[in-house]
mmCIF file of C-alpha atoms and ligand atoms in Angstrom:
data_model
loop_
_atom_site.group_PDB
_atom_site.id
_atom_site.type_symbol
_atom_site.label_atom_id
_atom_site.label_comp_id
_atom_site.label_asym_id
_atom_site.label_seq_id
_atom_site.Cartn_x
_atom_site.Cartn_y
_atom_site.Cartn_z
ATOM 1 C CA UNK A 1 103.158 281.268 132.763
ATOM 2 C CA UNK A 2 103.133 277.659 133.683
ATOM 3 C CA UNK A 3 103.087 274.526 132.364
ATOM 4 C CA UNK A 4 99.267 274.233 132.567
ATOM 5 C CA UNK A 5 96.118 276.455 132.558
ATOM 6 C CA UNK A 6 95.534 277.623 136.400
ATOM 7 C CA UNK A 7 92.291 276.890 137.124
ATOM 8 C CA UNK A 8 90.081 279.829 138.032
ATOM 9 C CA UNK A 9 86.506 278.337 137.535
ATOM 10 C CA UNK A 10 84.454 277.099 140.643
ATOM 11 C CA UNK A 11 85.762 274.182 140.788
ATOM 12 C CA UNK A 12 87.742 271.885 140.428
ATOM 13 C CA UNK A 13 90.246 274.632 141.493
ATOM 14 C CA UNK A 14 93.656 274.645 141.070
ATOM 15 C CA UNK A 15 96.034 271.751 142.953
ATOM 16 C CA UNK A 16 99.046 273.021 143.856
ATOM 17 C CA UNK A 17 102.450 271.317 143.607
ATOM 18 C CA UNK A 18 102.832 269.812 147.549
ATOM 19 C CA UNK A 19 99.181 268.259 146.947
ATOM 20 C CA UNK A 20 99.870 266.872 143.424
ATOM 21 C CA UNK A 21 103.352 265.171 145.001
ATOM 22 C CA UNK A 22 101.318 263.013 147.679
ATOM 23 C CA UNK A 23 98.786 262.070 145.438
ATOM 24 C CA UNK A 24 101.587 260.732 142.549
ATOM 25 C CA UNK A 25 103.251 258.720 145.892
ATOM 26 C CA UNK A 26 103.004 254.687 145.944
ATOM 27 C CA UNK A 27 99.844 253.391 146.933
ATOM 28 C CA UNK A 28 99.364 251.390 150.205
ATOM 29 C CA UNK A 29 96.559 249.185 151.180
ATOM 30 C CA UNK A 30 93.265 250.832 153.060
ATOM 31 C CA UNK A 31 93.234 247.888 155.898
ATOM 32 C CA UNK A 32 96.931 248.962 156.591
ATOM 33 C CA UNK A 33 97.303 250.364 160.207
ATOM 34 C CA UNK A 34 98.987 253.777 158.768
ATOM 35 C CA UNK A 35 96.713 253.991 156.427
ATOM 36 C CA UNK A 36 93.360 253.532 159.353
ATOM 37 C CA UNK A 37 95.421 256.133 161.518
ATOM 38 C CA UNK A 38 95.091 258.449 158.809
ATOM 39 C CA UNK A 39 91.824 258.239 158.309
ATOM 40 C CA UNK A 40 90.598 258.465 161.891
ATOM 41 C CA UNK A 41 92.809 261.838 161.848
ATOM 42 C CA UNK A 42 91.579 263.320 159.115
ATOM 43 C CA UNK A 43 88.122 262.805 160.539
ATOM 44 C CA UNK A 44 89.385 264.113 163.891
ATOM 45 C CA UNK A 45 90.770 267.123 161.847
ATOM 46 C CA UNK A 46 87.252 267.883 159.851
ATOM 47 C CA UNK A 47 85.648 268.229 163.173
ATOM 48 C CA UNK A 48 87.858 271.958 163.423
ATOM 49 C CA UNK A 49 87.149 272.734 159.776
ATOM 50 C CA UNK A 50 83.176 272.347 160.639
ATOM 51 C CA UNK A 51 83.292 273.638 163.838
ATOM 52 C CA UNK A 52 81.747 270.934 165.514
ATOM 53 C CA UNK A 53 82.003 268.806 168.280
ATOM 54 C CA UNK A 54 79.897 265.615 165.788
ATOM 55 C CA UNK A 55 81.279 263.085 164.166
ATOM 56 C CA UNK A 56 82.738 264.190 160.744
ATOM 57 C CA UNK A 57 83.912 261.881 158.123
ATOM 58 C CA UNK A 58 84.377 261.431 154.337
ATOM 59 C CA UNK A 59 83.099 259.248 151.493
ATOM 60 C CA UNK A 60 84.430 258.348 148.341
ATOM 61 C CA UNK A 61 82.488 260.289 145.500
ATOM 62 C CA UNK A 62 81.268 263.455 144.384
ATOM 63 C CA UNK A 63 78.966 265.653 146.581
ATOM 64 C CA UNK A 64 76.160 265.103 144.380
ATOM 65 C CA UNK A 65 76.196 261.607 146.251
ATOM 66 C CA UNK A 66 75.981 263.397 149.497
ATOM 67 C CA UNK A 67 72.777 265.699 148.399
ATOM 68 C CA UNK A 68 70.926 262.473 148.052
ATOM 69 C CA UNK A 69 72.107 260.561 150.875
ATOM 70 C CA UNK A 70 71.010 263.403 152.817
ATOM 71 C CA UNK A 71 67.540 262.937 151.204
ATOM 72 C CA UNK A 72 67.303 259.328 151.675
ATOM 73 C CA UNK A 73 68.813 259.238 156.140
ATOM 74 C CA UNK A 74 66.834 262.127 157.234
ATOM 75 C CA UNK A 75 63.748 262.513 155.365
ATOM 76 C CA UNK A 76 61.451 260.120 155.667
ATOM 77 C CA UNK A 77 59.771 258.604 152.494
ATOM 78 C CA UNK A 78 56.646 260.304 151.765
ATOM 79 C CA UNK A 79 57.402 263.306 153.899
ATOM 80 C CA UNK A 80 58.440 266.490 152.804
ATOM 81 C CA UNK A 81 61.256 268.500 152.441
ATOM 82 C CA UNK A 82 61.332 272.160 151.613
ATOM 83 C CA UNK A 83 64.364 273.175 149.089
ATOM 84 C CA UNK A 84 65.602 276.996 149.622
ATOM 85 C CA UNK A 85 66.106 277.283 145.757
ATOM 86 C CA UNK A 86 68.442 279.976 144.221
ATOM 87 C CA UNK A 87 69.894 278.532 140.981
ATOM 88 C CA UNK A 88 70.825 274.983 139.402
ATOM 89 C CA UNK A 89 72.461 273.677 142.775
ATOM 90 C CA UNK A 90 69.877 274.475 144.777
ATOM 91 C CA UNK A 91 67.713 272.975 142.089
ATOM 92 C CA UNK A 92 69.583 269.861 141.486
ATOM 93 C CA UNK A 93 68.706 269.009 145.346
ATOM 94 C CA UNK A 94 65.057 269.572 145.091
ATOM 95 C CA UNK A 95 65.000 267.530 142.083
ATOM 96 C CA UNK A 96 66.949 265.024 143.530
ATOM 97 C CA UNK A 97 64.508 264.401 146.967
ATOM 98 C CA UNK A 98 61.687 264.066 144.240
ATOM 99 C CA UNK A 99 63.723 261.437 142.670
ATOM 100 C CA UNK A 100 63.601 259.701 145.707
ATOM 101 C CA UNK A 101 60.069 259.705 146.260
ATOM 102 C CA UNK A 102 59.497 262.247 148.897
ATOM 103 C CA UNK A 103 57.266 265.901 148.546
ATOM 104 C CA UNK A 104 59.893 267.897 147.644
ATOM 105 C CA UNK A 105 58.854 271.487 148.122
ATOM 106 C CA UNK A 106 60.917 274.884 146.250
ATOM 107 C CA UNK A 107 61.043 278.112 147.885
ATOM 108 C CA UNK A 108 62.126 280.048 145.215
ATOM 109 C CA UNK A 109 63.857 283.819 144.843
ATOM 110 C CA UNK A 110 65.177 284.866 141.193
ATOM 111 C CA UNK A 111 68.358 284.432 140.359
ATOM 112 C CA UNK A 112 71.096 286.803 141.943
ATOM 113 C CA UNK A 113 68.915 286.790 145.112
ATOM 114 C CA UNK A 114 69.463 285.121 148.866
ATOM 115 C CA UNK A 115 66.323 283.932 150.670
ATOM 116 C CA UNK A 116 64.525 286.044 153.106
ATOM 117 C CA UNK A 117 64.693 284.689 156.675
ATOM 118 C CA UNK A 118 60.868 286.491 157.145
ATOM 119 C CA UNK A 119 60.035 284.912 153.853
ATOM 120 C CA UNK A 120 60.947 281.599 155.519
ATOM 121 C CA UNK A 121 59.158 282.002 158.823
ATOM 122 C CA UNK A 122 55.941 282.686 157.080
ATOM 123 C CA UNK A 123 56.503 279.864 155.063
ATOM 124 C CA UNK A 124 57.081 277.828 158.140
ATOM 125 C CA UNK A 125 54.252 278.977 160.022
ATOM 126 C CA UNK A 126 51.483 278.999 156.994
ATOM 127 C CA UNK A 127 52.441 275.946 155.083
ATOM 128 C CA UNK A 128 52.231 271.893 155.535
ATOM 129 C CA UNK A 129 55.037 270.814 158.489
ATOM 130 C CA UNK A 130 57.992 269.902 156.801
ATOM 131 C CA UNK A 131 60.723 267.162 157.726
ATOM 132 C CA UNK A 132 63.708 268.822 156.962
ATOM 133 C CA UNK A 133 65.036 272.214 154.950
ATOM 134 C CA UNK A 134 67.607 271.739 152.384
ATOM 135 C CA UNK A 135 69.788 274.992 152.027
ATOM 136 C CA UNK A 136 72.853 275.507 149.648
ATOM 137 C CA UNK A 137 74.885 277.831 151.661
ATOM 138 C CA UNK A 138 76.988 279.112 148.296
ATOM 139 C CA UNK A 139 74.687 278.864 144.858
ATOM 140 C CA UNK A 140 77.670 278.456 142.639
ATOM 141 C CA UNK A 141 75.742 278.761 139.705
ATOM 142 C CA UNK A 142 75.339 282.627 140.346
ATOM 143 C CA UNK A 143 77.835 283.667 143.343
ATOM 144 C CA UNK A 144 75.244 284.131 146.222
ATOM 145 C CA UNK A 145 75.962 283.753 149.160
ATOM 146 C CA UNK A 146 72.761 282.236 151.185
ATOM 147 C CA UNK A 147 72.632 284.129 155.067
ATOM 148 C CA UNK A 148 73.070 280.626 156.586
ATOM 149 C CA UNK A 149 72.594 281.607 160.303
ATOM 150 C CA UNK A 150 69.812 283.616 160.236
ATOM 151 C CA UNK A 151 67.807 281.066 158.409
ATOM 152 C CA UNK A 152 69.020 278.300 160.577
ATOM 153 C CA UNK A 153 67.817 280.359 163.347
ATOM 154 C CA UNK A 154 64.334 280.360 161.575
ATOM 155 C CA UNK A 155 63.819 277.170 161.059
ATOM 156 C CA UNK A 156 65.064 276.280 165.334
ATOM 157 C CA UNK A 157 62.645 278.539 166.068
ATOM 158 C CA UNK A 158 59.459 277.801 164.135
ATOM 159 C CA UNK A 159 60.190 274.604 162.976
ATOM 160 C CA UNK A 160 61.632 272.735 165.645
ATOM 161 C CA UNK A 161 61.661 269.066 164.793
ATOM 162 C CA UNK A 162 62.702 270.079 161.267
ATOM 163 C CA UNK A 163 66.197 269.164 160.106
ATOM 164 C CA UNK A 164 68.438 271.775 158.695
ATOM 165 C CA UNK A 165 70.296 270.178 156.111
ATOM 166 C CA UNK A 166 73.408 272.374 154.091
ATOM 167 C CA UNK A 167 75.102 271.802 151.108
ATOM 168 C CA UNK A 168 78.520 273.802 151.743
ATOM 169 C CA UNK A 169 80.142 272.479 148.425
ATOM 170 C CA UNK A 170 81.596 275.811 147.758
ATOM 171 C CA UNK A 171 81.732 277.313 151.406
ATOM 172 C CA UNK A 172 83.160 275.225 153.937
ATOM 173 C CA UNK A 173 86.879 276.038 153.944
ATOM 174 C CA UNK A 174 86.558 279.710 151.949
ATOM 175 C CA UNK A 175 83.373 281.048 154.160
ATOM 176 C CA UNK A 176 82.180 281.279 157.800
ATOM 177 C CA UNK A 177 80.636 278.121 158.952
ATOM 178 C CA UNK A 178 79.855 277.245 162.166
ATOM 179 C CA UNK A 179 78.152 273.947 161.933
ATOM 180 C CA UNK A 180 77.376 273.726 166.533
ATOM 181 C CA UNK A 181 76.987 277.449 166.600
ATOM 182 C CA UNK A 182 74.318 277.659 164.195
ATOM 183 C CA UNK A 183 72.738 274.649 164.863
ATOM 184 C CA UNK A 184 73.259 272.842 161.787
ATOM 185 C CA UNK A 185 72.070 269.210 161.215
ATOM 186 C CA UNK A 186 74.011 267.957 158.047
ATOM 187 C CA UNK A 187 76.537 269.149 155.614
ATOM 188 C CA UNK A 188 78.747 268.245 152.950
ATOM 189 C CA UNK A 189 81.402 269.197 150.686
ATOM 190 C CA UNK A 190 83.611 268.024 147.761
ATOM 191 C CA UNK A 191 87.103 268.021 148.006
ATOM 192 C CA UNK A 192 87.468 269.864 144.628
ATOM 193 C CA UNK A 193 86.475 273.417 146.380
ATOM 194 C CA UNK A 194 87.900 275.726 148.750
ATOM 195 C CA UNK A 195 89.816 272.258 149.835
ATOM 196 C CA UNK A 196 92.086 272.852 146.844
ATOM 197 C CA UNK A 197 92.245 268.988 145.648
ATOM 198 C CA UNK A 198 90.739 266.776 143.291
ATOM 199 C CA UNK A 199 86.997 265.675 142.969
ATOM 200 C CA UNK A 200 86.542 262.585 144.533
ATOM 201 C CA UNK A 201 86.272 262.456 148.114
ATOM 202 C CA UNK A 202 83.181 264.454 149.865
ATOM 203 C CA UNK A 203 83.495 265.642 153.780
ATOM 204 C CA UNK A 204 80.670 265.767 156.107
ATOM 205 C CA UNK A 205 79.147 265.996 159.570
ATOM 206 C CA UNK A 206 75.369 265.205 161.017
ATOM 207 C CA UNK A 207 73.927 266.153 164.451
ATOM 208 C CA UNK A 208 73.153 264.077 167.077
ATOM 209 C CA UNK A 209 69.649 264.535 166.240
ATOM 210 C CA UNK A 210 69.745 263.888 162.760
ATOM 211 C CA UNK A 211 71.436 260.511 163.226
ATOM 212 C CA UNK A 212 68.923 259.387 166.024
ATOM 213 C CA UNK A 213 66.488 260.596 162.814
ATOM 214 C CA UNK A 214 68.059 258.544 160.547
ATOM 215 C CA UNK A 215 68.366 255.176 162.523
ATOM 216 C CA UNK A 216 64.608 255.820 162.221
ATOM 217 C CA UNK A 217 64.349 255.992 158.379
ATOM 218 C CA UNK A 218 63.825 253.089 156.063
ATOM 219 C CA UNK A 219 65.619 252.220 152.765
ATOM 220 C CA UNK A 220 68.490 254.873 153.472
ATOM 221 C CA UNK A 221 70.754 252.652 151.394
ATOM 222 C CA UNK A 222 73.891 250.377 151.958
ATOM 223 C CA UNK A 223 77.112 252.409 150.807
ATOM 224 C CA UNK A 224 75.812 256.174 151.802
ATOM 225 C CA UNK A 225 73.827 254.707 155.435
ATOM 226 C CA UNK A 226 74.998 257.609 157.091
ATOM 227 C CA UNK A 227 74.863 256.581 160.639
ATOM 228 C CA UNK A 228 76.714 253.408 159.735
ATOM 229 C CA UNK A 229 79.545 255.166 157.963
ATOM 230 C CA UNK A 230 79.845 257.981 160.404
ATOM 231 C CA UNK A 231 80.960 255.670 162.860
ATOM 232 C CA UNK A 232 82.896 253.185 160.734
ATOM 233 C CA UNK A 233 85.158 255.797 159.448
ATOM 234 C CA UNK A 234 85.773 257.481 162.761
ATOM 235 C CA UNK A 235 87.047 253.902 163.654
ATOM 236 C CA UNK A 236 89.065 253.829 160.584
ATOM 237 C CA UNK A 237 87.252 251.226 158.482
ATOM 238 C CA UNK A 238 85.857 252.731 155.511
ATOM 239 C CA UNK A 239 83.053 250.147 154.440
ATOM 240 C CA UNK A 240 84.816 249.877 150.507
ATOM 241 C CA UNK A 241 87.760 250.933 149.446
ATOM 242 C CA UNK A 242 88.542 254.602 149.751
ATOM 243 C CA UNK A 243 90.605 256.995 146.996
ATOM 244 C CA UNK A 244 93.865 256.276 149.244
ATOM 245 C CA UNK A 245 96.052 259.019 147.638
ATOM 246 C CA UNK A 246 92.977 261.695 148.359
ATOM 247 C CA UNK A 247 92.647 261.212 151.496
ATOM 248 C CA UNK A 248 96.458 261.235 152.526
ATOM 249 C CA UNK A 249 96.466 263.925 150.479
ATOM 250 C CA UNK A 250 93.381 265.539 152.402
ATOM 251 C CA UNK A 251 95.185 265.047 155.609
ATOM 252 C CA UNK A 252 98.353 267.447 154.653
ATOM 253 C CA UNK A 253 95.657 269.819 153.416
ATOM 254 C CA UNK A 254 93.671 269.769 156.805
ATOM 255 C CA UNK A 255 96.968 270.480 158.564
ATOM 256 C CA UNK A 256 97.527 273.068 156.569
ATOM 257 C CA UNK A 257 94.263 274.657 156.375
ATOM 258 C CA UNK A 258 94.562 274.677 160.679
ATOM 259 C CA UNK A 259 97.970 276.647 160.229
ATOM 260 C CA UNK A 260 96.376 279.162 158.464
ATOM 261 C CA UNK A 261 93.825 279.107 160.871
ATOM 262 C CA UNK A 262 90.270 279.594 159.743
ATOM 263 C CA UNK A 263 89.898 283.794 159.935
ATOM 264 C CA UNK A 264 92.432 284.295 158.055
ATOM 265 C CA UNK A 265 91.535 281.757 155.381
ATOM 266 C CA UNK A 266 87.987 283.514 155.416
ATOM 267 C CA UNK A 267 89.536 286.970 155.582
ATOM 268 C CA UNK A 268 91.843 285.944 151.990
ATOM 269 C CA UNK A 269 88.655 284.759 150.299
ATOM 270 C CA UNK A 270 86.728 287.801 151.330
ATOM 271 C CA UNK A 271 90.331 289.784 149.939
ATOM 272 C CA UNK A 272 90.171 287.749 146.959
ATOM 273 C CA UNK A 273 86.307 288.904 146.038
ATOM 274 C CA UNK A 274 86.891 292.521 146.754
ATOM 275 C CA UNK A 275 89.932 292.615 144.164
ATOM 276 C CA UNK A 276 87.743 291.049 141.682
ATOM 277 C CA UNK A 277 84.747 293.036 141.887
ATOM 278 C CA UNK A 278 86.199 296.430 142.055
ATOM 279 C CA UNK A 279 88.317 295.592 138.691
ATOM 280 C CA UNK A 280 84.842 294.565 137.404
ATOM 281 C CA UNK A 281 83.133 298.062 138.363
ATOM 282 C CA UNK A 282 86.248 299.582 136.896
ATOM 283 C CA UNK A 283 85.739 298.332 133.757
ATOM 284 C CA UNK A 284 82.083 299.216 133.918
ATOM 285 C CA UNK A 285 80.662 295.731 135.098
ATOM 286 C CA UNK A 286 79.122 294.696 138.034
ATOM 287 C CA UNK A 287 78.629 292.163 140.402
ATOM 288 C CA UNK A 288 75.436 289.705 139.290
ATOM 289 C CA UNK A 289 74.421 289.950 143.102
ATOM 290 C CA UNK A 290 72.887 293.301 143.625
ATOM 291 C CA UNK A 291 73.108 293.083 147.530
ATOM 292 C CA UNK A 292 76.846 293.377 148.749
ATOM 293 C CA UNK A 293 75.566 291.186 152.032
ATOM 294 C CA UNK A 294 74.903 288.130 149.770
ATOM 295 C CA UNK A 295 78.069 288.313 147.808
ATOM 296 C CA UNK A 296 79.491 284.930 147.572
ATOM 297 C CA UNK A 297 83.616 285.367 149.043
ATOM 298 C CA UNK A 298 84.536 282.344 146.569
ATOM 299 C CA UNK A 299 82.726 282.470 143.035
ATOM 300 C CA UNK A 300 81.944 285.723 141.852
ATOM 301 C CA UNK A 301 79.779 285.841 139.364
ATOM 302 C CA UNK A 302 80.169 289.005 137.254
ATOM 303 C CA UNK A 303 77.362 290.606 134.723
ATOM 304 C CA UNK A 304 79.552 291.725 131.633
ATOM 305 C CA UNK A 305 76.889 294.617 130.832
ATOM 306 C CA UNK A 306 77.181 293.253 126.986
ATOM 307 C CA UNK A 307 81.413 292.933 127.158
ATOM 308 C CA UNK A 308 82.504 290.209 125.084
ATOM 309 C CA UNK A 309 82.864 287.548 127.594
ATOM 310 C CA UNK A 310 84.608 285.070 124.956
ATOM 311 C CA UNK A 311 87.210 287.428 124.586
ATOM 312 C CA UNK A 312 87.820 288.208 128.125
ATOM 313 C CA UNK A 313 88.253 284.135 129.071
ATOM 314 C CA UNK A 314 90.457 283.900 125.860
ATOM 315 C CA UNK A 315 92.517 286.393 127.132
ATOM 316 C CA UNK A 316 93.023 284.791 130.350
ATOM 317 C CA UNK A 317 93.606 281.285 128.590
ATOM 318 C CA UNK A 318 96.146 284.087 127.117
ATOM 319 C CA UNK A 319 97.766 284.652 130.319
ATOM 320 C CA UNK A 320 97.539 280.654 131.164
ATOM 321 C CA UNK A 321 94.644 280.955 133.076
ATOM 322 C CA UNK A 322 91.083 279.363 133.062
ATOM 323 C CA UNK A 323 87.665 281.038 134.108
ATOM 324 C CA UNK A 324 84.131 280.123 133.571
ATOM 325 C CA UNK A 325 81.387 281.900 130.805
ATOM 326 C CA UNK A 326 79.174 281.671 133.165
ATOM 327 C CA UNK A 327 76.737 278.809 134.251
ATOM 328 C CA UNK A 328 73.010 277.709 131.704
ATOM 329 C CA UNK A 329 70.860 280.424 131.289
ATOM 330 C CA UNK A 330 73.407 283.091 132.079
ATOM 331 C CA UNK A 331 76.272 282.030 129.688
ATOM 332 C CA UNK A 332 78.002 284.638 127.981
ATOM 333 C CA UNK A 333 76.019 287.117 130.155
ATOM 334 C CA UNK A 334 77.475 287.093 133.758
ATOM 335 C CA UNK A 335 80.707 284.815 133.604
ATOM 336 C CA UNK A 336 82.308 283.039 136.888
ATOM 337 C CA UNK A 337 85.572 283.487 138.521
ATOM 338 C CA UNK A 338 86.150 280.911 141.532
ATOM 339 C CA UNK A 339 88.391 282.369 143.754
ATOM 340 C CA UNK A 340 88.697 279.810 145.811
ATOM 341 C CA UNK A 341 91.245 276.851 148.121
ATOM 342 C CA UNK A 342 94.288 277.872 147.805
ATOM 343 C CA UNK A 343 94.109 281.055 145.526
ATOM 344 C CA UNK A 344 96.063 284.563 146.249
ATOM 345 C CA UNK A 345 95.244 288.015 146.002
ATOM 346 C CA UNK A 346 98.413 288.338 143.866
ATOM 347 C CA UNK A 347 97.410 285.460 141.471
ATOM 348 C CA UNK A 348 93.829 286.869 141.150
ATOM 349 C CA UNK A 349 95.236 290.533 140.423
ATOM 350 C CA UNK A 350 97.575 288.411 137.485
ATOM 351 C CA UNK A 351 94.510 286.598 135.966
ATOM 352 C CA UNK A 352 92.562 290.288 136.183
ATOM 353 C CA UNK A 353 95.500 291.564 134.302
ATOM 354 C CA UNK A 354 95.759 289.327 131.498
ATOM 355 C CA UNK A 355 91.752 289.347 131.108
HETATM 356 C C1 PLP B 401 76.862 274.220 145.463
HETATM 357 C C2 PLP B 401 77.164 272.920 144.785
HETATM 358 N N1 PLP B 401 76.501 271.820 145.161
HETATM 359 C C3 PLP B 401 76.719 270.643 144.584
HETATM 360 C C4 PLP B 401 77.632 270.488 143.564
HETATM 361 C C5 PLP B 401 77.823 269.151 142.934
HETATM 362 O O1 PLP B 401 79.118 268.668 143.204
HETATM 363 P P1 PLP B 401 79.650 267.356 142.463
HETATM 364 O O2 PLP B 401 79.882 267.741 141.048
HETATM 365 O O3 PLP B 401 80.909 267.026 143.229
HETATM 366 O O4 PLP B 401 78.615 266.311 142.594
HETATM 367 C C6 PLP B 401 78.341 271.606 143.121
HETATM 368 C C7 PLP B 401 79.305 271.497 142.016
HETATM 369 O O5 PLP B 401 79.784 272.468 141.475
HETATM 370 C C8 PLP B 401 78.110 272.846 143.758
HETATM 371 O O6 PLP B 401 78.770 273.936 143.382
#
């Protein structure tokens, strides 16, 4: 194969050869007028890949970052926020709003399971009022696929003044999101996901309402003061300095991503899935998710049914290729493919073949 593993785990993913050329090109300064154009463009541009008519924007450092900032804008210290918990990511965020001091609340299903929009509303309508909801849209840690809308609806409806805030680290890009359309308050991603680039810059967009929120909340930091960067990036003046090469090299990627055009981008993750689970259920495995509807279209996670999941990834490292044994708890037992950014059909049915 090539001259390097292709990466097949959930991310990073793989960085393909027009990418890697920007990012090896000279570096320029970030006060630099080309450089400011850029970066009020790509902002511009993450405004179609969120489907939104806010303010989008990007920060220098991993989206972990961005699950806290989220915390610390829009919920208010001492109030609480209630985590939609599937698996570690979902986890991670809970943990990370008790970090910061507030009462940070789990609803939680077992692993391999969405959430239950009526399990939601009756949690809204019995329990304490909450500030916000904190929902990871793709649990990477098991390949589910959280029904985003429906529980966005929920929480309009029963929960009005309650934020909905989304990580879409491994959706945004691969699966439907419609940030306006579903009445989304704040969400974030990496750049290492279904962006196809390296970790290091995170993309995001907050509501109206969640901003007006935030100029409302103490302590919400210097660097990560969301309604201050927001609206210093958009005018091109990233408060410190940015990863230059990233985000030049996020701005051929947005282009790209439009010329695709978002359906079809969906439609080859969805493609991309459906060649991976039916070679699992031909060799007598299954998908980890039991319900088809909650089927993540860019990690699958796959229960081996006892196969030796060493051998499988060896074989693939075989074949030049590098997937995941699968994520804590469940290693060895259901192992990860991420099928995800800039991926093919073809290149998934090569890594299938050589596993
Ligand atoms: C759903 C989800 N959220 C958050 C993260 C954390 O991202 P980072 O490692 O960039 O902080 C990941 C990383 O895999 C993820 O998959």
């Amino acid at each position: 194969m090539g001259d390097h593993p292709v990466l097949f785990i959930p991310g990073p993913t793989e960085v393909d050869e027009e990418l890697r050329r920007i990012l090896a090109e000279p570096l320029i300064g970030h006060r630099e007028e080309r450089f400011v154009a850029v970066v009020r463009d790509v902002c511009t541009r993450l405004c179609d890949l969120y489907l939104t008519k806010e303010p989008a924007a990007f920060e220098t450092c991993p989206a972990t970052a961005l699950m806290e900032a989220g915390i610390r804008n829009f919920v208010p210290r001492g109030a609480r926020s209630l985590h939609l918990v599937c698996g570690a990511f979902s986890e991670r965020w809970q943990q990370i709003a008790s970090a910061c001091g507030r009462t940070a609340e789990p609803l939680t299903v077992p692993l391999g399971r969405a959430h239950d929009p009526d399990a939601l509303r009756a949690r809204l309508r019995n329990g304490p009022p909450v500030a916000a909801v904190a929902i990871t849209h793709n649990e990477t840690a098991t390949g589910v696929l959280e029904p985003l809308r429906d529980l966005a609806h929920v929480v309009r409806t029963e929960a009005p003044d309650a934020l909905v805030l989304v990580d879409v680290v491994t959706s945004v890009g691969g699966a439907e999101l419609r940030f306006d359309d579903w009445g989304l308050d704040f969400a974030f991603a990496g750049t290492q996901k279904c962006l196809a680039l390296p970790p290091g810059l995170c993309t995001y967009t907050a509501s109206g309402r969640a901003l007006r929120r935030a100029a409302t909340v103490d302590e919400r930091g210097f660097l990560l003061d969301l309604p201050r960067a927001i609206a210093e990036t958009n005018d091109g003046k990233t408060l410190a300095t940015p990863c230059v090469p990233l985000v030049f090299a996020l701005q051929r990627q947005l282009e790209r991503v439009a010329a695709e055009g978002l359906p079809a981008r969906q439609a080859r993750h969805l493609a991309m899935r459906d060649t991976t689970l039916a070679w699992a259920a031909s060799r007598g495995m299954r998908a980890f998710v039991a319900d088809p509807a909650h089927r993540s279209p860019t990690v699958s996670c796959i229960d081996a049914a006892g196969q030796d999941v060493d051998a499988m990834s060896k074989r693939a490292a075989g074949g030049g290729f590098k997937i995941d044994k699968g994520y804590g708890t469940l290693r060895g037992v259901a192992f990860r493919i991420g099928h995800m950014g800039d991926h093919t059909v073809d290149r998934v049915r090569a890594l299938l073949a050589a596993m």
